[in-house]
PDB file of C-alpha atoms in Angstrom:
ATOM      1  CA  MET A   1       0.329   0.072   0.027  1.00  0.00           C
ATOM      2  CA  PRO A   2       1.721   2.999  -1.103  1.00  0.00           C
ATOM      3  CA  ARG A   3       2.279   5.944   1.577  1.00  0.00           C
ATOM      4  CA  ALA A   4       0.430   8.975   1.873  1.00  0.00           C
ATOM      5  CA  LYS A   5       2.339  11.992   0.927  1.00  0.00           C
ATOM      6  CA  LYS A   6       2.924  14.550   3.043  1.00  0.00           C
ATOM      7  CA  PRO A   7       1.302  17.784   2.856  1.00  0.00           C
ATOM      8  CA  ALA A   8       3.966  20.630   0.727  1.00  0.00           C
ATOM      9  CA  ASN A   9       5.657  22.683   3.479  1.00  0.00           C
ATOM     10  CA  PRO A  10       4.655  25.975   2.272  1.00  0.00           C
ATOM     11  CA  PHE A  11       7.397  27.903   4.362  1.00  0.00           C
ATOM     12  CA  ARG A  12       9.832  26.097   1.268  1.00  0.00           C
ATOM     13  CA  HIS A  13      11.879  28.667  -0.772  1.00  0.00           C
ATOM     14  CA  PHE A  14      11.972  31.608   1.923  1.00  0.00           C
ATOM     15  CA  HIS A  15      14.864  32.185   3.891  1.00  0.00           C
ATOM     16  CA  SER A  16      13.263  33.863   6.575  1.00  0.00           C
ATOM     17  CA  SER A  17      11.687  31.514   9.518  1.00  0.00           C
ATOM     18  CA  PRO A  18       7.842  30.488   9.580  1.00  0.00           C
ATOM     19  CA  GLU A  19       7.904  32.491  12.921  1.00  0.00           C
ATOM     20  CA  VAL A  20       9.336  35.279  11.449  1.00  0.00           C
ATOM     21  CA  ILE A  21       6.441  35.049   8.282  1.00  0.00           C
ATOM     22  CA  ARG A  22       3.782  34.771  11.189  1.00  0.00           C
ATOM     23  CA  LEU A  23       4.384  37.320  12.932  1.00  0.00           C
ATOM     24  CA  VAL A  24       4.538  39.842   9.567  1.00  0.00           C
ATOM     25  CA  VAL A  25       1.242  38.579   8.050  1.00  0.00           C
ATOM     26  CA  MET A  26      -0.082  38.621  11.680  1.00  0.00           C
ATOM     27  CA  THR A  27       1.035  42.339  12.391  1.00  0.00           C
ATOM     28  CA  TYR A  28      -0.098  44.048   8.992  1.00  0.00           C
ATOM     29  CA  VAL A  29      -3.686  42.349   9.011  1.00  0.00           C
ATOM     30  CA  ARG A  30      -4.593  42.504  12.432  1.00  0.00           C
ATOM     31  CA  PHE A  31      -3.179  46.542  13.220  1.00  0.00           C
ATOM     32  CA  PRO A  32      -4.428  49.267  11.499  1.00  0.00           C
ATOM     33  CA  LEU A  33      -0.483  49.556   9.879  1.00  0.00           C
ATOM     34  CA  SER A  34       0.709  50.432   6.670  1.00  0.00           C
ATOM     35  CA  LEU A  35       2.994  47.838   4.814  1.00  0.00           C
ATOM     36  CA  ARG A  36       6.053  50.691   5.611  1.00  0.00           C
ATOM     37  CA  ASN A  37       4.757  50.753   9.230  1.00  0.00           C
ATOM     38  CA  VAL A  38       5.286  47.246   9.520  1.00  0.00           C
ATOM     39  CA  GLU A  39       8.694  47.120   8.156  1.00  0.00           C
ATOM     40  CA  ASP A  40       9.865  50.139  10.636  1.00  0.00           C
ATOM     41  CA  LEU A  41       8.306  48.365  13.797  1.00  0.00           C
ATOM     42  CA  LEU A  42      10.294  44.826  12.823  1.00  0.00           C
ATOM     43  CA  SER A  43      13.129  47.189  11.871  1.00  0.00           C
ATOM     44  CA  GLU A  44      13.639  48.026  15.575  1.00  0.00           C
ATOM     45  CA  ARG A  45      13.331  44.168  16.694  1.00  0.00           C
ATOM     46  CA  GLY A  46      16.686  43.907  14.390  1.00  0.00           C
ATOM     47  CA  ILE A  47      13.933  41.967  12.042  1.00  0.00           C
ATOM     48  CA  ASP A  48      15.857  43.549   8.431  1.00  0.00           C
ATOM     49  CA  ILE A  49      12.875  43.047   5.582  1.00  0.00           C
ATOM     50  CA  CYS A  50      11.516  45.337   2.924  1.00  0.00           C
ATOM     51  CA  HIS A  51       7.827  46.416   2.778  1.00  0.00           C
ATOM     52  CA  GLU A  52       7.575  45.056  -0.474  1.00  0.00           C
ATOM     53  CA  THR A  53       8.496  41.654   1.540  1.00  0.00           C
ATOM     54  CA  VAL A  54       5.848  42.808   3.740  1.00  0.00           C
ATOM     55  CA  ARG A  55       2.996  42.839   0.870  1.00  0.00           C
ATOM     56  CA  LEU A  56       4.483  39.233  -0.710  1.00  0.00           C
ATOM     57  CA  TRP A  57       4.178  37.601   2.417  1.00  0.00           C
ATOM     58  CA  TRP A  58       0.336  38.917   3.265  1.00  0.00           C
ATOM     59  CA  ASN A  59      -0.057  38.098  -0.464  1.00  0.00           C
ATOM     60  CA  ARG A  60       0.953  34.958  -0.100  1.00  0.00           C
ATOM     61  CA  PHE A  61       0.082  33.248   3.319  1.00  0.00           C
ATOM     62  CA  GLY A  62      -2.775  35.746   4.052  1.00  0.00           C
ATOM     63  CA  PRO A  63      -5.079  33.362   2.740  1.00  0.00           C
ATOM     64  CA  MET A  64      -3.481  30.586   3.808  1.00  0.00           C
ATOM     65  CA  PHE A  65      -3.768  31.190   7.304  1.00  0.00           C
ATOM     66  CA  ALA A  66      -7.305  32.411   7.001  1.00  0.00           C
ATOM     67  CA  ALA A  67      -8.681  29.252   6.012  1.00  0.00           C
ATOM     68  CA  ASP A  68      -6.613  27.597   7.907  1.00  0.00           C
ATOM     69  CA  ILE A  69      -8.788  29.719  11.050  1.00  0.00           C
ATOM     70  CA  ARG A  70     -11.788  29.432   9.596  1.00  0.00           C
ATOM     71  CA  ARG A  71     -11.646  25.697   8.589  1.00  0.00           C
ATOM     72  CA  GLN A  72     -11.367  25.016  12.608  1.00  0.00           C
ATOM     73  CA  ARG A  73     -13.781  27.570  14.161  1.00  0.00           C
ATOM     74  CA  VAL A  74     -16.690  26.351  11.036  1.00  0.00           C
ATOM     75  CA  ASN A  75     -15.965  22.967  12.459  1.00  0.00           C
ATOM     76  CA  ARG A  76     -16.214  24.008  16.228  1.00  0.00           C
ATOM     77  CA  ILE A  77     -19.299  26.123  16.408  1.00  0.00           C
ATOM     78  CA  ARG A  78     -21.774  23.835  13.884  1.00  0.00           C
ATOM     79  CA  GLY A  79     -21.975  21.566  17.237  1.00  0.00           C
ATOM     80  CA  PHE A  80     -23.476  25.126  18.850  1.00  0.00           C
ATOM     81  CA  ARG A  81     -27.047  26.713  18.597  1.00  0.00           C
ATOM     82  CA  GLN A  82     -27.567  29.240  16.215  1.00  0.00           C
ATOM     83  CA  TRP A  83     -29.136  32.140  18.215  1.00  0.00           C
ATOM     84  CA  ASN A  84     -28.950  35.243  15.738  1.00  0.00           C
ATOM     85  CA  TRP A  85     -26.882  36.306  12.859  1.00  0.00           C
ATOM     86  CA  HIS A  86     -26.578  39.998  11.670  1.00  0.00           C
ATOM     87  CA  LEU A  87     -26.671  40.833   8.023  1.00  0.00           C
ATOM     88  CA  ASP A  88     -25.458  44.501   6.839  1.00  0.00           C
ATOM     89  CA  GLU A  89     -23.641  46.057   3.477  1.00  0.00           C
ATOM     90  CA  MET A  90     -21.334  48.278   4.047  1.00  0.00           C
ATOM     91  CA  TYR A  91     -20.066  51.107   1.494  1.00  0.00           C
ATOM     92  CA  VAL A  92     -16.240  50.478  -0.110  1.00  0.00           C
ATOM     93  CA  ARG A  93     -14.399  53.422  -2.478  1.00  0.00           C
ATOM     94  CA  ILE A  94     -12.275  51.911  -5.293  1.00  0.00           C
ATOM     95  CA  ASN A  95     -11.270  54.641  -7.035  1.00  0.00           C
ATOM     96  CA  GLY A  96     -13.891  56.629  -6.391  1.00  0.00           C
ATOM     97  CA  GLU A  97     -16.406  54.109  -7.291  1.00  0.00           C
ATOM     98  CA  MET A  98     -18.572  52.832  -4.374  1.00  0.00           C
ATOM     99  CA  VAL A  99     -18.792  49.087  -3.867  1.00  0.00           C
ATOM    100  CA  TYR A 100     -20.401  46.943  -1.122  1.00  0.00           C
ATOM    101  CA  LEU A 101     -19.059  44.625   1.254  1.00  0.00           C
ATOM    102  CA  TRP A 102     -22.379  42.758   2.486  1.00  0.00           C
ATOM    103  CA  ARG A 103     -21.042  41.251   6.065  1.00  0.00           C
ATOM    104  CA  ALA A 104     -22.355  38.249   8.341  1.00  0.00           C
ATOM    105  CA  ILE A 105     -21.874  38.957  12.186  1.00  0.00           C
ATOM    106  CA  ASP A 106     -23.241  36.331  14.705  1.00  0.00           C
ATOM    107  CA  HIS A 107     -24.442  36.758  18.483  1.00  0.00           C
ATOM    108  CA  GLU A 108     -21.119  37.144  19.181  1.00  0.00           C
ATOM    109  CA  GLY A 109     -19.732  39.682  16.540  1.00  0.00           C
ATOM    110  CA  GLU A 110     -17.605  37.325  15.030  1.00  0.00           C
ATOM    111  CA  VAL A 111     -17.511  37.434  11.713  1.00  0.00           C
ATOM    112  CA  LEU A 112     -19.072  34.770   9.592  1.00  0.00           C
ATOM    113  CA  GLU A 113     -19.009  35.848   5.983  1.00  0.00           C
ATOM    114  CA  SER A 114     -17.753  38.615   3.863  1.00  0.00           C
ATOM    115  CA  TYR A 115     -18.843  39.171   0.522  1.00  0.00           C
ATOM    116  CA  VAL A 116     -18.141  42.072  -2.340  1.00  0.00           C
ATOM    117  CA  THR A 117     -20.219  43.050  -5.404  1.00  0.00           C
ATOM    118  CA  LYS A 118     -20.959  46.239  -7.141  1.00  0.00           C
ATOM    119  CA  THR A 119     -24.584  46.141  -6.418  1.00  0.00           C
ATOM    120  CA  ARG A 120     -27.563  45.662  -3.557  1.00  0.00           C
ATOM    121  CA  ASP A 121     -30.429  44.042  -5.172  1.00  0.00           C
ATOM    122  CA  LYS A 122     -31.993  40.997  -4.498  1.00  0.00           C
ATOM    123  CA  ALA A 123     -30.366  38.790  -6.951  1.00  0.00           C
ATOM    124  CA  THR A 124     -26.973  39.735  -4.550  1.00  0.00           C
ATOM    125  CA  ALA A 125     -28.588  39.526  -1.170  1.00  0.00           C
ATOM    126  CA  LEU A 126     -29.659  35.832  -2.278  1.00  0.00           C
ATOM    127  CA  ARG A 127     -26.194  34.759  -3.468  1.00  0.00           C
ATOM    128  CA  PHE A 128     -24.977  36.122  -0.043  1.00  0.00           C
ATOM    129  CA  MET A 129     -27.120  34.217   1.935  1.00  0.00           C
ATOM    130  CA  ARG A 130     -26.997  31.203   0.382  1.00  0.00           C
ATOM    131  CA  LYS A 131     -23.168  31.219   0.916  1.00  0.00           C
ATOM    132  CA  ALA A 132     -23.374  32.370   4.221  1.00  0.00           C
ATOM    133  CA  LEU A 133     -26.037  29.451   5.183  1.00  0.00           C
ATOM    134  CA  LYS A 134     -24.402  26.615   3.193  1.00  0.00           C
ATOM    135  CA  ARG A 135     -21.447  26.825   4.976  1.00  0.00           C
ATOM    136  CA  HIS A 136     -22.523  28.152   8.739  1.00  0.00           C
ATOM    137  CA  GLY A 137     -26.127  26.466   9.082  1.00  0.00           C
ATOM    138  CA  SER A 138     -29.121  27.915   9.998  1.00  0.00           C
ATOM    139  CA  PRO A 139     -29.417  30.655  12.665  1.00  0.00           C
ATOM    140  CA  GLU A 140     -32.977  31.414  15.047  1.00  0.00           C
ATOM    141  CA  VAL A 141     -32.825  35.099  13.953  1.00  0.00           C
ATOM    142  CA  ILE A 142     -32.065  36.975  11.720  1.00  0.00           C
ATOM    143  CA  THR A 143     -31.158  40.754  12.241  1.00  0.00           C
ATOM    144  CA  THR A 144     -30.995  43.395   9.102  1.00  0.00           C
ATOM    145  CA  ASP A 145     -31.529  47.280   8.287  1.00  0.00           C
ATOM    146  CA  GLY A 146     -34.570  48.311   6.211  1.00  0.00           C
ATOM    147  CA  LEU A 147     -32.995  47.110   2.915  1.00  0.00           C
ATOM    148  CA  ARG A 148     -35.658  45.835   1.049  1.00  0.00           C
ATOM    149  CA  SER A 149     -33.254  43.354  -0.919  1.00  0.00           C
ATOM    150  CA  TYR A 150     -33.291  41.108   1.994  1.00  0.00           C
ATOM    151  CA  LYS A 151     -36.807  40.304   2.800  1.00  0.00           C
ATOM    152  CA  ALA A 152     -37.032  39.132  -0.896  1.00  0.00           C
ATOM    153  CA  ALA A 153     -33.895  36.947  -0.816  1.00  0.00           C
ATOM    154  CA  MET A 154     -35.240  35.661   2.390  1.00  0.00           C
ATOM    155  CA  THR A 155     -39.075  34.884   1.126  1.00  0.00           C
ATOM    156  CA  ASP A 156     -37.470  32.877  -2.172  1.00  0.00           C
ATOM    157  CA  ILE A 157     -35.020  30.835   0.140  1.00  0.00           C
ATOM    158  CA  GLY A 158     -38.321  30.745   3.096  1.00  0.00           C
ATOM    159  CA  ASN A 159     -37.015  32.744   6.374  1.00  0.00           C
ATOM    160  CA  SER A 160     -39.061  35.271   6.050  1.00  0.00           C
ATOM    161  CA  ALA A 161     -40.141  34.608   9.464  1.00  0.00           C
ATOM    162  CA  LYS A 162     -36.588  34.766  11.047  1.00  0.00           C
ATOM    163  CA  GLN A 163     -36.148  38.289   9.794  1.00  0.00           C
ATOM    164  CA  GLU A 164     -36.004  41.271  12.322  1.00  0.00           C
ATOM    165  CA  THR A 165     -35.697  44.442  11.660  1.00  0.00           C
ATOM    166  CA  ARG A 166     -36.134  46.810  14.502  1.00  0.00           C
ATOM    167  CA  ARG A 167     -35.271  50.068  15.286  1.00  0.00           C
ATOM    168  CA  TRP A 168     -31.564  49.461  16.494  1.00  0.00           C
ATOM    169  CA  ALA A 169     -31.400  45.697  16.430  1.00  0.00           C
ATOM    170  CA  ASN A 170     -28.514  46.265  13.943  1.00  0.00           C
ATOM    171  CA  ASN A 171     -25.673  47.970  16.056  1.00  0.00           C
ATOM    172  CA  ARG A 172     -23.846  44.657  16.740  1.00  0.00           C
ATOM    173  CA  ALA A 173     -23.495  44.628  12.839  1.00  0.00           C
ATOM    174  CA  GLU A 174     -22.686  48.836  12.221  1.00  0.00           C
ATOM    175  CA  ASN A 175     -19.574  48.088  15.405  1.00  0.00           C
ATOM    176  CA  ALA A 176     -18.599  45.080  13.645  1.00  0.00           C
ATOM    177  CA  HIS A 177     -17.387  47.574  10.744  1.00  0.00           C
ATOM    178  CA  LEU A 178     -15.318  49.272  12.929  1.00  0.00           C
ATOM    179  CA  PRO A 179     -11.929  47.348  13.155  1.00  0.00           C
ATOM    180  CA  PHE A 180     -12.293  47.300   8.887  1.00  0.00           C
ATOM    181  CA  ARG A 181     -12.970  50.921   8.688  1.00  0.00           C
ATOM    182  CA  ARG A 182      -9.514  51.269  10.520  1.00  0.00           C
ATOM    183  CA  GLY A 183      -7.253  49.957   8.560  1.00  0.00           C
ATOM    184  CA  GLU A 184      -8.620  51.651   5.396  1.00  0.00           C
ATOM    185  CA  PRO A 185      -7.031  55.023   5.924  1.00  0.00           C
ATOM    186  CA  ALA A 186      -3.386  52.879   6.748  1.00  0.00           C
ATOM    187  CA  MET A 187      -3.852  50.981   2.839  1.00  0.00           C
ATOM    188  CA  LEU A 188      -4.863  54.284   0.947  1.00  0.00           C
ATOM    189  CA  ARG A 189      -7.757  52.480   0.077  1.00  0.00           C
ATOM    190  CA  PHE A 190      -8.040  49.301  -2.453  1.00  0.00           C
ATOM    191  CA  ARG A 191      -7.766  49.100  -5.954  1.00  0.00           C
ATOM    192  CA  GLN A 192      -9.364  46.137  -7.507  1.00  0.00           C
ATOM    193  CA  MET A 193     -12.949  44.833  -5.617  1.00  0.00           C
ATOM    194  CA  LYS A 194     -10.632  41.493  -6.173  1.00  0.00           C
ATOM    195  CA  SER A 195      -8.142  42.992  -3.514  1.00  0.00           C
ATOM    196  CA  LEU A 196     -10.654  43.861  -0.972  1.00  0.00           C
ATOM    197  CA  GLN A 197     -12.681  40.801  -1.448  1.00  0.00           C
ATOM    198  CA  LYS A 198      -9.056  39.002   0.308  1.00  0.00           C
ATOM    199  CA  PHE A 199      -8.434  41.255   2.292  1.00  0.00           C
ATOM    200  CA  ALA A 200     -11.877  41.494   3.691  1.00  0.00           C
ATOM    201  CA  SER A 201     -11.723  37.651   4.189  1.00  0.00           C
ATOM    202  CA  VAL A 202      -8.280  37.365   5.856  1.00  0.00           C
ATOM    203  CA  HIS A 203      -9.249  40.334   8.550  1.00  0.00           C
ATOM    204  CA  ALA A 204     -12.124  38.467   9.793  1.00  0.00           C
ATOM    205  CA  SER A 205     -10.890  35.333  10.148  1.00  0.00           C
ATOM    206  CA  PHE A 206      -8.006  37.110  11.989  1.00  0.00           C
ATOM    207  CA  HIS A 207     -10.304  39.631  14.024  1.00  0.00           C
ATOM    208  CA  ASN A 208     -12.548  36.529  14.894  1.00  0.00           C
ATOM    209  CA  HIS A 209      -9.360  34.418  15.921  1.00  0.00           C
ATOM    210  CA  PHE A 210      -7.644  37.133  18.378  1.00  0.00           C
ATOM    211  CA  ASN A 211     -10.887  38.984  19.132  1.00  0.00           C
ATOM    212  CA  SER A 212     -10.804  38.167  23.298  1.00  0.00           C
ATOM    213  CA  GLU A 213     -13.781  39.513  24.563  1.00  0.00           C
ATOM    214  CA  ARG A 214     -11.666  41.877  26.787  1.00  0.00           C
ATOM    215  CA  HIS A 215     -14.505  44.659  27.591  1.00  0.00           C
ATOM    216  CA  LEU A 216     -16.743  41.467  28.603  1.00  0.00           C
ATOM    217  CA  VAL A 217     -14.361  39.502  31.139  1.00  0.00           C
ATOM    218  CA  ASP A 218     -11.783  40.600  33.729  1.00  0.00           C
ATOM    219  CA  ARG A 219      -8.104  41.247  33.364  1.00  0.00           C
ATOM    220  CA  GLN A 220      -6.497  37.583  33.883  1.00  0.00           C
ATOM    221  CA  THR A 221      -9.484  35.892  31.751  1.00  0.00           C
ATOM    222  CA  TYR A 222      -8.466  38.103  28.904  1.00  0.00           C
ATOM    223  CA  LYS A 223      -4.652  37.249  29.555  1.00  0.00           C
ATOM    224  CA  ALA A 224      -5.785  33.525  29.661  1.00  0.00           C
ATOM    225  CA  ARG A 225      -7.544  33.968  26.157  1.00  0.00           C
ATOM    226  CA  ARG A 226      -4.825  36.219  24.599  1.00  0.00           C
ATOM    227  CA  SER A 227      -2.204  33.549  25.183  1.00  0.00           C
ATOM    228  CA  ALA A 228      -4.560  30.714  23.643  1.00  0.00           C
ATOM    229  CA  ALA A 229      -4.855  32.658  20.876  1.00  0.00           C
ATOM    230  CA  LEU A 230      -1.563  33.284  20.508  1.00  0.00           C
ATOM    231  CA  ALA A 231      -0.323  30.027  21.093  1.00  0.00           C
ATOM    232  CA  GLU A 232      -2.228  28.490  18.351  1.00  0.00           C
ATOM    233  CA  TRP A 233      -1.547  31.382  15.958  1.00  0.00           C
ATOM    234  CA  GLN A 234       1.844  30.164  16.504  1.00  0.00           C
ATOM    235  CA  ASN A 235       1.040  26.684  15.504  1.00  0.00           C
ATOM    236  CA  LEU A 236      -1.133  27.338  12.413  1.00  0.00           C
ATOM    237  CA  MET A 237       0.623  25.523   8.800  1.00  0.00           C
ATOM    238  CA  ALA A 238       2.912  23.949  11.512  1.00  0.00           C
TER     239      ALA A 238
END
């Protein structure tokens, strides 16, 4: 019986260690920093790399790390009851043109899906919702704003009874946009929808992984969660 092949090491052909690559990618995606900010911060710590190396590494390894985080989290949360989802869309400017970033947030504030489109009609809402439901299962309640595309899409898939549109009920989704908004000025906006989709998906996974809910727990619990998140992060792609 032939032996199963080991997966290829993604860090091969790179002179830097996996620890340095993980640190660079985490610093750029997790915090609102530019490529040159990351270069300067690492230079102070004795790591001499070019800002274009930061760009190369986050484009190469960011989606890989995010996919590994997403796969583990989806497997864990599928066994738990989905209480409430919050769906919302935000404007993002690309070369002077406004596009829409659709996001699904769960009842704990974690980002489930990110989807970039040029329109926000019924067909777009339907594609977005089917994608989220297929990957994460069905929640008990879906909270949205007053956009009529949501209601039309939910009627098509038979979820209209689960929709909730009370005033201020969708504040959790509005607040969940803030970490992403902080990173836009540092990145000098986006140039293509493809790059926006990639960064939004990667940023969502990183935010979920390091979200320790520090405003809801005491200091000791927060430190324990932070240490656990860092330890798990260091084992990614090991």
